[in-house]
Structure formats: structure tokens, C-alpha cells
PDB file of C-alpha atoms in Angstrom:
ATOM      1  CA  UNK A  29     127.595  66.400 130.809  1.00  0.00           C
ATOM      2  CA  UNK A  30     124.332  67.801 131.614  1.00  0.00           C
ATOM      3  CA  UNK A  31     125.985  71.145 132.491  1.00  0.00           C
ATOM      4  CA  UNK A  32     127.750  71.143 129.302  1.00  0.00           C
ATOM      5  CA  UNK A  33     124.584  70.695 127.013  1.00  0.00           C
ATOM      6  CA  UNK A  34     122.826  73.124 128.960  1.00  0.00           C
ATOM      7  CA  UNK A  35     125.559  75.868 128.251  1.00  0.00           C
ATOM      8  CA  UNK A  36     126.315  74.991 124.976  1.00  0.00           C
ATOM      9  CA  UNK A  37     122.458  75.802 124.453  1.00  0.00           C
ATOM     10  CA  UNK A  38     122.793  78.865 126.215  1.00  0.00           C
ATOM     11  CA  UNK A  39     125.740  80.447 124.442  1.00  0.00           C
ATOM     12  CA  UNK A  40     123.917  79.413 120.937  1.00  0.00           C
ATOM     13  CA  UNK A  41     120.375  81.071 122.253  1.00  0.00           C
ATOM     14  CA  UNK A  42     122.851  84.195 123.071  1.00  0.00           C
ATOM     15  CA  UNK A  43     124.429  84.686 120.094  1.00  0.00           C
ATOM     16  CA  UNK A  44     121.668  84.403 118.071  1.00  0.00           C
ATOM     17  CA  UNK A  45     119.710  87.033 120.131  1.00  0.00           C
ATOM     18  CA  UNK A  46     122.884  89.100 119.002  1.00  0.00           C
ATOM     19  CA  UNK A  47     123.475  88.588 115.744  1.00  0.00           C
ATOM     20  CA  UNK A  48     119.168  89.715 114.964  1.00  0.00           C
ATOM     21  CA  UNK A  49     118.492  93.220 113.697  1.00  0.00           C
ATOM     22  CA  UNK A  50     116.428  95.350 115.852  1.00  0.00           C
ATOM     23  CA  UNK A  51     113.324  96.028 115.340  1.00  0.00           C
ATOM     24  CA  UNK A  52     114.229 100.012 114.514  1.00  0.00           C
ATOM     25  CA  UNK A  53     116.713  98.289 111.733  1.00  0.00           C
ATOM     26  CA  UNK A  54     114.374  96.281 110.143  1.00  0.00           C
ATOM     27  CA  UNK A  55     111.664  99.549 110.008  1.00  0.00           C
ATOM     28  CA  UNK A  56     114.099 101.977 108.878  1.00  0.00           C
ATOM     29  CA  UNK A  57     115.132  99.646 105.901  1.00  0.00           C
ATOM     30  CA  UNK A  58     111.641  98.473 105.235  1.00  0.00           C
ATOM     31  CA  UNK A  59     111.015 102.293 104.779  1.00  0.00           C
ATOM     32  CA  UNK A  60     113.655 103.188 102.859  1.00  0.00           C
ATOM     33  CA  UNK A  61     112.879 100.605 100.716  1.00  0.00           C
ATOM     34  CA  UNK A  62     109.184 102.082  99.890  1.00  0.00           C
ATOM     35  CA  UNK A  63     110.817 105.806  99.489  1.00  0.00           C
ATOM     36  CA  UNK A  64     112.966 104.007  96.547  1.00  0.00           C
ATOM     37  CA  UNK A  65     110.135 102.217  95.080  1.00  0.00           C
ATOM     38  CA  UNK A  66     107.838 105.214  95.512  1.00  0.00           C
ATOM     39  CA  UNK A  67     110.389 107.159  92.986  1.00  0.00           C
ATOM     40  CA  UNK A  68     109.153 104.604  90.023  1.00  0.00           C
ATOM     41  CA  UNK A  69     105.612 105.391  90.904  1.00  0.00           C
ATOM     42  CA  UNK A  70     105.394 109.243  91.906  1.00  0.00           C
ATOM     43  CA  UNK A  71     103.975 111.726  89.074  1.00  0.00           C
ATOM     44  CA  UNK A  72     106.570 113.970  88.558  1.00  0.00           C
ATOM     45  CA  UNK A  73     105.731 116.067  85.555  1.00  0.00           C
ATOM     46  CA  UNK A  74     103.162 118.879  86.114  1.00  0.00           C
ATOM     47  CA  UNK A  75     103.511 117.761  89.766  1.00  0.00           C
ATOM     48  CA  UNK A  76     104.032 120.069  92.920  1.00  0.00           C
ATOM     49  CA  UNK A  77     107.595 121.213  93.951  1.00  0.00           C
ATOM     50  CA  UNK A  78     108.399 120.279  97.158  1.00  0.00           C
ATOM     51  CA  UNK A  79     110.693 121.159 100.130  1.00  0.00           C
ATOM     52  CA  UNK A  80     113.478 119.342  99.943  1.00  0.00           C
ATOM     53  CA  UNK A  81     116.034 119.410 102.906  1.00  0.00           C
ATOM     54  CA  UNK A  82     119.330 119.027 102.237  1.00  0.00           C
ATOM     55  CA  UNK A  83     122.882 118.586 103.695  1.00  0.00           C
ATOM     56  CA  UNK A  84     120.734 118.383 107.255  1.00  0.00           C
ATOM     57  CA  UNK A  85     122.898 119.094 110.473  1.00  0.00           C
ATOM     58  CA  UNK A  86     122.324 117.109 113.412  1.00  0.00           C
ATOM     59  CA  UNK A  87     119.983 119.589 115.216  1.00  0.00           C
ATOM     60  CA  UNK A  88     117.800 119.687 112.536  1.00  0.00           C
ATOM     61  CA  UNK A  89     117.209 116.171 111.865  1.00  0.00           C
ATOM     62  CA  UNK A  90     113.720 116.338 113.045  1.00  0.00           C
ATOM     63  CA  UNK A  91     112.345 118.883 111.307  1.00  0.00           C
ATOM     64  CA  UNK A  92     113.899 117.234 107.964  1.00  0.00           C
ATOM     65  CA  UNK A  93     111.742 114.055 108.894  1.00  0.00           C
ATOM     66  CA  UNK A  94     108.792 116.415 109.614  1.00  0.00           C
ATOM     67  CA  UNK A  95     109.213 117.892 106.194  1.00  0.00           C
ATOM     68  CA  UNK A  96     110.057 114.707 104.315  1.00  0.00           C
ATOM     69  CA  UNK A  97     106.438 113.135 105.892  1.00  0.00           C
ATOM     70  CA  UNK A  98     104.131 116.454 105.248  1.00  0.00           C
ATOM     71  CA  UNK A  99     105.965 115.815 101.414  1.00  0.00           C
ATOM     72  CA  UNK A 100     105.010 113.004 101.497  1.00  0.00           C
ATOM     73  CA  UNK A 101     101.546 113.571 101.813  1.00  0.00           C
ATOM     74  CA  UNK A 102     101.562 115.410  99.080  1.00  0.00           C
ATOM     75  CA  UNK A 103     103.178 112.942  96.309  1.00  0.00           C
ATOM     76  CA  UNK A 104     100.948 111.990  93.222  1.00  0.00           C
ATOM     77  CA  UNK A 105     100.915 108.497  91.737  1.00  0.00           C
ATOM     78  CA  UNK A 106     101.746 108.517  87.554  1.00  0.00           C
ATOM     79  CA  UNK A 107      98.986 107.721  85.726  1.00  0.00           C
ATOM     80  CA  UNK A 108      98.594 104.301  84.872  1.00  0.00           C
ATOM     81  CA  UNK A 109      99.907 103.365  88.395  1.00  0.00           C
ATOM     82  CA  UNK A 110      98.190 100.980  91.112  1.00  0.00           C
ATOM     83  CA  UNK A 111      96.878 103.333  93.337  1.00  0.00           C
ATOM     84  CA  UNK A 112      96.541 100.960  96.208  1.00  0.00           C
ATOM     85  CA  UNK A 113     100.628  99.805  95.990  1.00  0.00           C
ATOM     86  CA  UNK A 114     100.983 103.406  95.861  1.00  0.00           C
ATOM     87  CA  UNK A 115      98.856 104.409  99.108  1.00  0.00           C
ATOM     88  CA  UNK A 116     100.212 101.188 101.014  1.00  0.00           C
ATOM     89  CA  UNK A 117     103.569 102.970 100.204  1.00  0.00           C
ATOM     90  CA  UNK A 118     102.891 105.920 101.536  1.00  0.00           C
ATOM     91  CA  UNK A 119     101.425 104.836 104.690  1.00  0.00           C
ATOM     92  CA  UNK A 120     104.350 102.431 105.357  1.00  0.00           C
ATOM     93  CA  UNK A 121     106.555 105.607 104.676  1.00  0.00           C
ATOM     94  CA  UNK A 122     104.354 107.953 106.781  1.00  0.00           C
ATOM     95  CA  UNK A 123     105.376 106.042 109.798  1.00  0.00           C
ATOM     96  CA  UNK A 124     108.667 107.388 110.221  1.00  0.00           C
ATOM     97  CA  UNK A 125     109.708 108.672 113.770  1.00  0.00           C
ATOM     98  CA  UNK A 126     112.549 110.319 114.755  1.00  0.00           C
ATOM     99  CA  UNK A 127     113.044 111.572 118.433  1.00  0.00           C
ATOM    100  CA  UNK A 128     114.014 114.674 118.649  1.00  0.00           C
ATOM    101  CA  UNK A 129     117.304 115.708 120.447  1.00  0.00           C
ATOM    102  CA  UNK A 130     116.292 118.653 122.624  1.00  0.00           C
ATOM    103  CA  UNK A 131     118.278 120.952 120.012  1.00  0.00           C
ATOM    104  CA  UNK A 132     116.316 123.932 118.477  1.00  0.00           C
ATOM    105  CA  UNK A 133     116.285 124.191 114.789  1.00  0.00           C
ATOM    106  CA  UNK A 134     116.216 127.666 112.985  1.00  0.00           C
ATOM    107  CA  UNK A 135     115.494 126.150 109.609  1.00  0.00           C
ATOM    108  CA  UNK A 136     111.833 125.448 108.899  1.00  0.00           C
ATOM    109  CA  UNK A 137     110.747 123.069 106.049  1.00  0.00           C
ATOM    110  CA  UNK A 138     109.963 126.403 104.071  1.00  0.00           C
ATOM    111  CA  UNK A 139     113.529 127.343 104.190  1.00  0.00           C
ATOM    112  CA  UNK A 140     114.481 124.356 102.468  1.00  0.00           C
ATOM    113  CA  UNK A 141     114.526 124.759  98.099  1.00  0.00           C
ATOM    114  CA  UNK A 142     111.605 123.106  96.589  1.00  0.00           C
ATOM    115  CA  UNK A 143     112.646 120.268  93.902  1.00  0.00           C
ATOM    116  CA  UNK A 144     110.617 118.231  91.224  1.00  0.00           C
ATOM    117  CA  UNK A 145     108.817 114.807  93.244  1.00  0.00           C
ATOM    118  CA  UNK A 146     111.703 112.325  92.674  1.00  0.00           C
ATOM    119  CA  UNK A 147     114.859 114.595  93.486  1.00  0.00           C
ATOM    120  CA  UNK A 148     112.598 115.191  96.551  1.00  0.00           C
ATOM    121  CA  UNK A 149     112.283 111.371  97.275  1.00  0.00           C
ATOM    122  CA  UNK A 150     116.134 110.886  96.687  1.00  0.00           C
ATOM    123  CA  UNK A 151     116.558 113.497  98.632  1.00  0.00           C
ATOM    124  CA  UNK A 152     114.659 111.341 101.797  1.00  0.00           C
ATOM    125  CA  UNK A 153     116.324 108.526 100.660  1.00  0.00           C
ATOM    126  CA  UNK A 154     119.693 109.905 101.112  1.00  0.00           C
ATOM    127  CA  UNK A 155     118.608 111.102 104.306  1.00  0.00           C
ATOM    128  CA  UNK A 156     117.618 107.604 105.870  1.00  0.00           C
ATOM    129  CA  UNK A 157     121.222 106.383 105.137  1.00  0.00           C
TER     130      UNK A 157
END
């Protein structure tokens, strides 16, 4: 009976340890959801263009990321906007890492056509999905 307890509590400790997102998961979808709530709060009239990669092959992927952060950095908050919600956003979103697969890229982030603030955030978004 003993034995029987003990593996029931085994295979229920197991599961569970299954069934929990990762870590990565839960920080790619935390991000995501700043870059979506950035787009409500990003100045985007009389703002800077930006590079905005698009339809990103697989070799590339880290210089998209690269681009989408250094973008980032340069994203205004509309005026009337709480600056600090804004700047936690940012940092949250600035801590994106992608590990790069060996490849070499020939695209740079200059290559990529500059868009208005919030196509450029959709843009980031579509490329976390």
C-alpha cells in the first residue's frame, strides 16, 4: 500500500512537471505581450521611420531580433502617456535573445524598408509568433 501511495505521488509530481511552460515560453509571451501594448502607447505621428524586417528566412532570424531591439530603442511614447509604463515596456522588451544558428545573413537591418512606429511594432509582433 505504501508502494502504491508513493507512486501514485510520483506519477502526479511528473505530470505536473510536464504539463508547466518553460521558462523561454512564459518570456517570449510576456514579451510579446509588451510589443502589443507598446503599439497603444508609441508616438507615431511625426515619429522616426524605422527598419522593419519582414517575411524573415530562417538564417536571418537574428539579425531581425537585432533590428527589432536597436528599434526599439528608438520608439517615442504619445504625449499624454505614462512614461514609466512606457520605459518598463521597453526594458521588458529589450530583453529578447535569440541564439543565433551559425548561418550568415546578407541582409542587414538597413536593407529592411523603414515603416511608421506601429506597423514596425506589428511587424515584431508578427515575428515572435
Amino acid at each position: 500500500m505504501k508502494r502504491m501511495i508513493i507512486f501514485c505521488m510520483f506519477f502526479f509530481c511528473s505530470t505536473m512537471m510536464l504539463t508547466a511552460a518553460s521558462p523561454r515560453t512564459l518570456k517570449y509571451k510576456q514579451i510579446q505581450k509588451k510589443i502589443i501594448d507598446l503599439e497603444s502607447m508609441v508616438k507615431d505621428k511625426d515619429a522616426e521611420l524605422l527598419h522593419t524586417p519582414e517575411n524573415v528566412v530562417e538564417g536571418c532570424l537574428s539579425t531581425a531580433v537585432t533590428c527589432f531591439k536597436k528599434g526599439t530603442q528608438k520608439l517615442q511614447p504619445a504625449s499624454g502617456q505614462d512614461n514609466g509604463a512606457f520605459t518598463k515596456a521597453i526594458r521588458i522588451v529589450s530583453k529578447l535573445t535569440y541564439r543565433d544558428s551559425g548561418e550568415h545573413c546578407e541582409s542587414t537591418c538597413e536593407s529592411y524598408e523603414k515603416k511608421t512606429p506601429k506597423e514596425f511594432l506589428k511587424g515584431f509582433a508578427n515575428l515572435m509568433q
